[in-house]
Amino acid sequence: MSRARECQPTLNGTNVIIRPWHIDDADAVYAACQDSAIQRWTTVPSPYGRSDAIDYVTSIAASAWMDGGGIFAIVVAATGRVAGSIGAHRMAAGVAHIGYWSVPDLRGNGFVTEALRIVTRWFLIERRGARVELVVEPANGASTRVAERAGFTFEGILRQWMDLRGRRIDVAMYSFIPTDIGGALRDSHS
Ligand SMILES: CC(C)(COP(=O)(O)OP(=O)(O)OC[C@H]1O[C@@H](n2cnc3c(N)ncnc32)[C@H](O)[C@@H]1OP(=O)(O)O)[C@@H](O)C(=O)NCCC(=O)NCCS
């Protein structure tokens, strides 16, 4: 089946549901992306407008799926509320690069850590991927913690690896490969 006709899946966890974005989610994305931490640590447009949110949940999400990746809403299983976003991007040669953000007032509940475990497992098992990468600014303590709690391995610092809004930054490279499955991923989501 071609990628265009294959439906992006919904992935069920314990406390979160990982599902495709809908146009009705645009207001939640717009509100979340006003947050200063999301603006500081990620590549979302800044300032972030309503049209950016609409593009994200429609054309950007659709393009990611067509390109072999997937951008998903992280939804609180108990309430159905959008808690954040997680996406696999830049898929090439079996390698996915994952990025995420969460809604400020829902942070610290473990939702993104669980979402990262789920999407990593989905990519490595269902999509037969070879490697998942995360690049995090070393000063981003919350994201570093998410990577470690999800069982990713710190590989080192990549110096001046990317330009983030005019700042050339060092990043910490974290990875997860199929032989890592069995610990963090399997424990929580078998
Ligand atoms: C990074 C981010 C997605 C984490 O979201 P979250 O909903 O808080 O994630 P979780 O609840 O799953 O886990 C957060 C962990 O970080 C810890 N943490 C939070 N702030 C921290 C800080 N400043 N320093 C160290 N650890 C921190 C929490 O205690 C928790 O760890 P624990 O489970 O051991 O208690 C969220 O902070 C965010 O959206 N930040 C802005 C965007 C961003 O940085 N994206 C990633 C770019 S690489």
Short mmCIF file of C-alpha atoms and ligand atoms in Angstrom, two decimals:
data_model
loop_
_atom_site.label_atom_id
_atom_site.label_comp_id
_atom_site.label_asym_id
_atom_site.label_seq_id
_atom_site.Cartn_x
_atom_site.Cartn_y
_atom_site.Cartn_z
CA MET A 1 0.00 0.00 0.00
CA SER A 2 1.31 3.47 -0.82
CA ARG A 3 2.14 5.83 2.01
CA ALA A 4 -0.60 8.20 0.79
CA ARG A 5 -3.32 5.59 1.27
CA GLU A 6 -1.98 4.17 4.51
CA CYS A 7 -3.56 5.81 7.59
CA GLN A 8 -1.38 7.34 10.28
CA PRO A 9 -2.05 5.17 13.33
CA THR A 10 -3.27 5.95 16.82
CA LEU A 11 -0.97 4.43 19.46
CA ASN A 12 -2.37 3.68 22.89
CA GLY A 13 -0.30 4.01 26.04
CA THR A 14 -1.16 3.92 29.72
CA ASN A 15 -1.59 7.61 30.46
CA VAL A 16 -1.41 9.02 26.95
CA ILE A 17 -2.84 8.36 23.52
CA ILE A 18 -0.69 9.24 20.53
CA ARG A 19 -2.90 10.18 17.61
CA PRO A 20 -2.79 12.11 14.33
CA TRP A 21 -3.44 15.84 14.50
CA HIS A 22 -6.85 17.23 13.47
CA ILE A 23 -7.79 20.70 12.29
CA ASP A 24 -9.80 21.09 15.52
CA ASP A 25 -6.51 20.97 17.44
CA ALA A 26 -5.18 24.19 15.90
CA ASP A 27 -6.29 26.40 18.81
CA ALA A 28 -4.52 24.16 21.33
CA VAL A 29 -1.32 24.20 19.27
CA TYR A 30 -1.52 27.98 18.86
CA ALA A 31 -1.95 28.48 22.62
CA ALA A 32 0.87 26.09 23.56
CA CYS A 33 3.36 27.54 21.12
CA GLN A 34 3.15 31.00 22.74
CA ASP A 35 5.18 29.44 25.60
CA SER A 36 8.64 30.92 26.06
CA ALA A 37 10.31 27.52 26.63
CA ILE A 38 8.92 26.12 23.37
CA GLN A 39 10.03 29.28 21.60
CA ARG A 40 13.47 29.06 23.16
CA TRP A 41 14.31 25.39 22.75
CA THR A 42 12.58 24.37 19.53
CA THR A 43 12.47 25.50 15.92
CA VAL A 44 8.79 26.55 15.93
CA PRO A 45 8.17 29.87 14.16
CA SER A 46 8.65 32.90 16.39
CA PRO A 47 6.37 34.78 16.76
CA TYR A 48 3.88 31.92 16.41
CA GLY A 49 0.62 32.80 14.65
CA ARG A 50 -2.72 31.05 14.17
CA SER A 51 -1.81 30.28 10.55
CA ASP A 52 1.34 28.50 11.81
CA ALA A 53 -0.84 26.27 13.99
CA ILE A 54 -3.24 25.52 11.14
CA ASP A 55 -0.32 24.69 8.83
CA TYR A 56 1.17 22.43 11.49
CA VAL A 57 -1.91 20.27 12.06
CA THR A 58 -2.73 20.07 8.32
CA SER A 59 0.00 20.41 5.70
CA ILE A 60 3.11 19.97 7.86
CA ALA A 61 1.72 16.87 9.57
CA ALA A 62 0.55 15.45 6.22
CA SER A 63 3.96 16.08 4.63
CA ALA A 64 5.79 14.40 7.49
CA TRP A 65 3.63 11.30 7.02
CA MET A 66 4.17 11.28 3.25
CA ASP A 67 7.93 11.63 3.83
CA GLY A 68 8.02 8.49 5.98
CA GLY A 69 7.84 10.23 9.36
CA GLY A 70 4.93 11.11 11.57
CA ILE A 71 3.86 14.05 13.72
CA PHE A 72 1.41 13.09 16.46
CA ALA A 73 -0.68 14.78 19.13
CA ILE A 74 0.04 13.58 22.67
CA VAL A 75 -3.36 13.36 24.35
CA VAL A 76 -4.10 12.72 28.03
CA ALA A 77 -5.87 9.36 28.07
CA ALA A 78 -8.06 10.28 31.04
CA THR A 79 -9.37 13.56 29.66
CA GLY A 80 -8.74 13.70 25.92
CA ARG A 81 -6.90 17.00 26.34
CA VAL A 82 -3.94 17.76 24.08
CA ALA A 83 -0.78 17.57 26.22
CA GLY A 84 1.83 18.12 23.54
CA SER A 85 3.32 17.13 20.22
CA ILE A 86 5.85 14.52 19.20
CA GLY A 87 7.20 14.01 15.72
CA ALA A 88 9.61 11.81 13.82
CA HIS A 89 11.32 13.83 11.11
CA ARG A 90 14.13 13.75 8.60
CA MET A 91 13.74 10.07 7.97
CA ALA A 92 16.67 8.81 5.95
CA ALA A 93 18.39 5.44 5.77
CA GLY A 94 16.27 4.09 8.61
CA VAL A 95 17.11 6.95 10.99
CA ALA A 96 14.41 9.11 12.61
CA HIS A 97 15.03 12.38 14.36
CA ILE A 98 12.42 12.97 17.07
CA GLY A 99 11.28 16.33 18.45
CA TYR A 100 8.62 17.19 21.05
CA TRP A 101 7.03 19.88 23.17
CA SER A 102 4.37 19.87 25.85
CA VAL A 103 1.61 22.17 27.05
CA PRO A 104 3.04 24.22 29.96
CA ASP A 105 0.42 23.46 32.62
CA LEU A 106 0.58 19.71 31.92
CA ARG A 107 4.35 19.35 32.32
CA GLY A 108 5.94 17.09 34.88
CA ASN A 109 3.33 14.33 34.55
CA GLY A 110 5.50 11.95 32.56
CA PHE A 111 3.36 12.35 29.42
CA VAL A 112 6.21 13.21 27.05
CA THR A 113 8.48 10.49 28.45
CA GLU A 114 5.73 7.93 27.82
CA ALA A 115 5.05 9.39 24.36
CA LEU A 116 8.74 9.16 23.47
CA ARG A 117 8.84 5.50 24.47
CA ILE A 118 5.75 4.75 22.40
CA VAL A 119 6.83 6.58 19.23
CA THR A 120 10.37 5.18 19.44
CA ARG A 121 9.01 1.64 19.70
CA TRP A 122 6.55 2.26 16.86
CA PHE A 123 9.32 3.49 14.58
CA LEU A 124 11.79 0.72 15.38
CA ILE A 125 9.30 -2.16 15.37
CA GLU A 126 6.41 -1.19 13.12
CA ARG A 127 8.39 0.93 10.68
CA ARG A 128 11.45 -1.34 10.92
CA GLY A 129 13.69 1.63 11.67
CA ALA A 130 17.38 1.30 12.54
CA ARG A 131 17.95 4.22 14.88
CA VAL A 132 16.13 7.05 16.63
CA GLU A 133 18.01 10.26 17.36
CA LEU A 134 17.33 13.14 19.72
CA VAL A 135 19.38 16.30 19.76
CA VAL A 136 19.03 18.43 22.88
CA GLU A 137 20.77 21.56 24.05
CA PRO A 138 22.73 20.48 27.13
CA ALA A 139 21.17 23.31 29.15
CA ASN A 140 17.66 22.00 28.46
CA GLY A 141 17.35 20.02 31.67
CA ALA A 142 13.75 18.86 31.17
CA SER A 143 14.39 17.48 27.69
CA THR A 144 17.64 15.84 28.76
CA ARG A 145 15.71 14.15 31.56
CA VAL A 146 13.00 12.95 29.16
CA ALA A 147 15.66 11.37 26.91
CA GLU A 148 17.34 9.62 29.82
CA ARG A 149 14.08 8.41 31.40
CA ALA A 150 12.99 6.98 28.04
CA GLY A 151 16.19 4.92 27.93
CA PHE A 152 18.13 6.84 25.31
CA THR A 153 21.94 6.68 25.31
CA PHE A 154 24.00 9.87 25.43
CA GLU A 155 26.60 9.68 22.65
CA GLY A 156 28.39 12.98 23.04
CA ILE A 157 28.33 16.65 22.24
CA LEU A 158 28.11 17.73 18.60
CA ARG A 159 29.80 21.10 18.49
CA GLN A 160 28.06 23.97 16.71
CA TRP A 161 25.72 21.42 15.16
CA MET A 162 22.81 23.69 14.30
CA ASP A 163 21.61 27.22 13.92
CA LEU A 164 18.69 28.04 16.22
CA ARG A 165 17.34 31.49 15.34
CA GLY A 166 20.76 32.97 14.76
CA ARG A 167 22.49 31.11 17.60
CA ARG A 168 24.98 28.46 16.50
CA ILE A 169 24.56 25.81 19.20
CA ASP A 170 26.24 22.71 20.57
CA VAL A 171 23.83 19.78 21.06
CA ALA A 172 23.84 16.56 23.04
CA MET A 173 23.20 13.57 20.76
CA TYR A 174 21.04 10.77 22.21
CA SER A 175 20.10 7.59 20.38
CA PHE A 176 17.98 4.49 20.72
CA ILE A 177 18.47 1.38 18.55
CA PRO A 178 16.51 -1.89 18.26
CA THR A 179 18.79 -3.83 20.62
CA ASP A 180 17.96 -1.27 23.34
CA ILE A 181 14.37 -2.54 23.37
CA GLY A 182 13.74 -4.66 26.41
CA GLY A 183 14.33 -2.08 29.08
CA ALA A 184 12.53 1.22 29.17
CA LEU A 185 10.28 0.64 26.18
CA ARG A 186 9.08 -2.87 26.92
CA ASP A 187 8.58 -2.21 30.64
CA SER A 188 5.99 0.45 30.05
CA HIS A 189 4.26 -0.47 26.84
CA SER A 190 4.15 -4.13 26.12
C1 LIG B 1 10.96 19.08 27.47
C2 LIG B 1 9.46 18.97 27.69
C3 LIG B 1 8.79 18.46 26.43
C4 LIG B 1 9.22 17.99 28.85
O1 LIG B 1 7.82 17.87 29.00
P1 LIG B 1 7.17 17.23 30.32
O2 LIG B 1 5.72 17.17 30.03
O3 LIG B 1 7.56 17.97 31.54
O4 LIG B 1 7.86 15.82 30.31
P2 LIG B 1 7.79 14.65 31.42
O5 LIG B 1 6.82 15.01 32.50
O6 LIG B 1 7.59 13.38 30.67
O7 LIG B 1 9.28 14.60 32.01
C5 LIG B 1 9.94 15.75 32.42
C6 LIG B 1 11.12 15.35 33.31
O8 LIG B 1 12.03 16.44 33.36
C7 LIG B 1 12.20 16.83 34.72
N1 LIG B 1 12.46 18.26 34.68
C8 LIG B 1 11.59 19.25 34.49
N2 LIG B 1 12.23 20.44 34.46
C9 LIG B 1 13.55 20.16 34.64
C10 LIG B 1 14.72 20.94 34.71
N3 LIG B 1 14.69 22.26 34.57
N4 LIG B 1 15.91 20.31 34.91
C11 LIG B 1 15.97 18.96 35.03
N5 LIG B 1 14.89 18.16 34.97
C12 LIG B 1 13.70 18.76 34.77
C13 LIG B 1 10.92 16.41 35.41
O9 LIG B 1 11.09 16.29 36.80
C14 LIG B 1 10.69 15.07 34.73
O10 LIG B 1 11.56 14.09 35.21
P3 LIG B 1 11.04 12.91 36.21
O11 LIG B 1 10.03 12.13 35.42
O12 LIG B 1 12.26 12.13 36.52
O13 LIG B 1 10.44 13.62 37.38
C15 LIG B 1 8.82 20.34 28.10
O14 LIG B 1 9.54 20.87 29.20
C16 LIG B 1 8.81 21.34 26.97
O15 LIG B 1 7.88 21.38 26.16
N6 LIG B 1 9.87 22.18 26.90
C17 LIG B 1 9.95 23.18 25.82
C18 LIG B 1 10.18 22.53 24.47
C19 LIG B 1 11.43 21.64 24.45
O16 LIG B 1 12.38 21.89 25.17
N7 LIG B 1 11.38 20.61 23.61
C20 LIG B 1 12.49 19.69 23.45
C21 LIG B 1 13.54 20.28 22.56
S1 LIG B 1 14.97 19.17 22.46
#
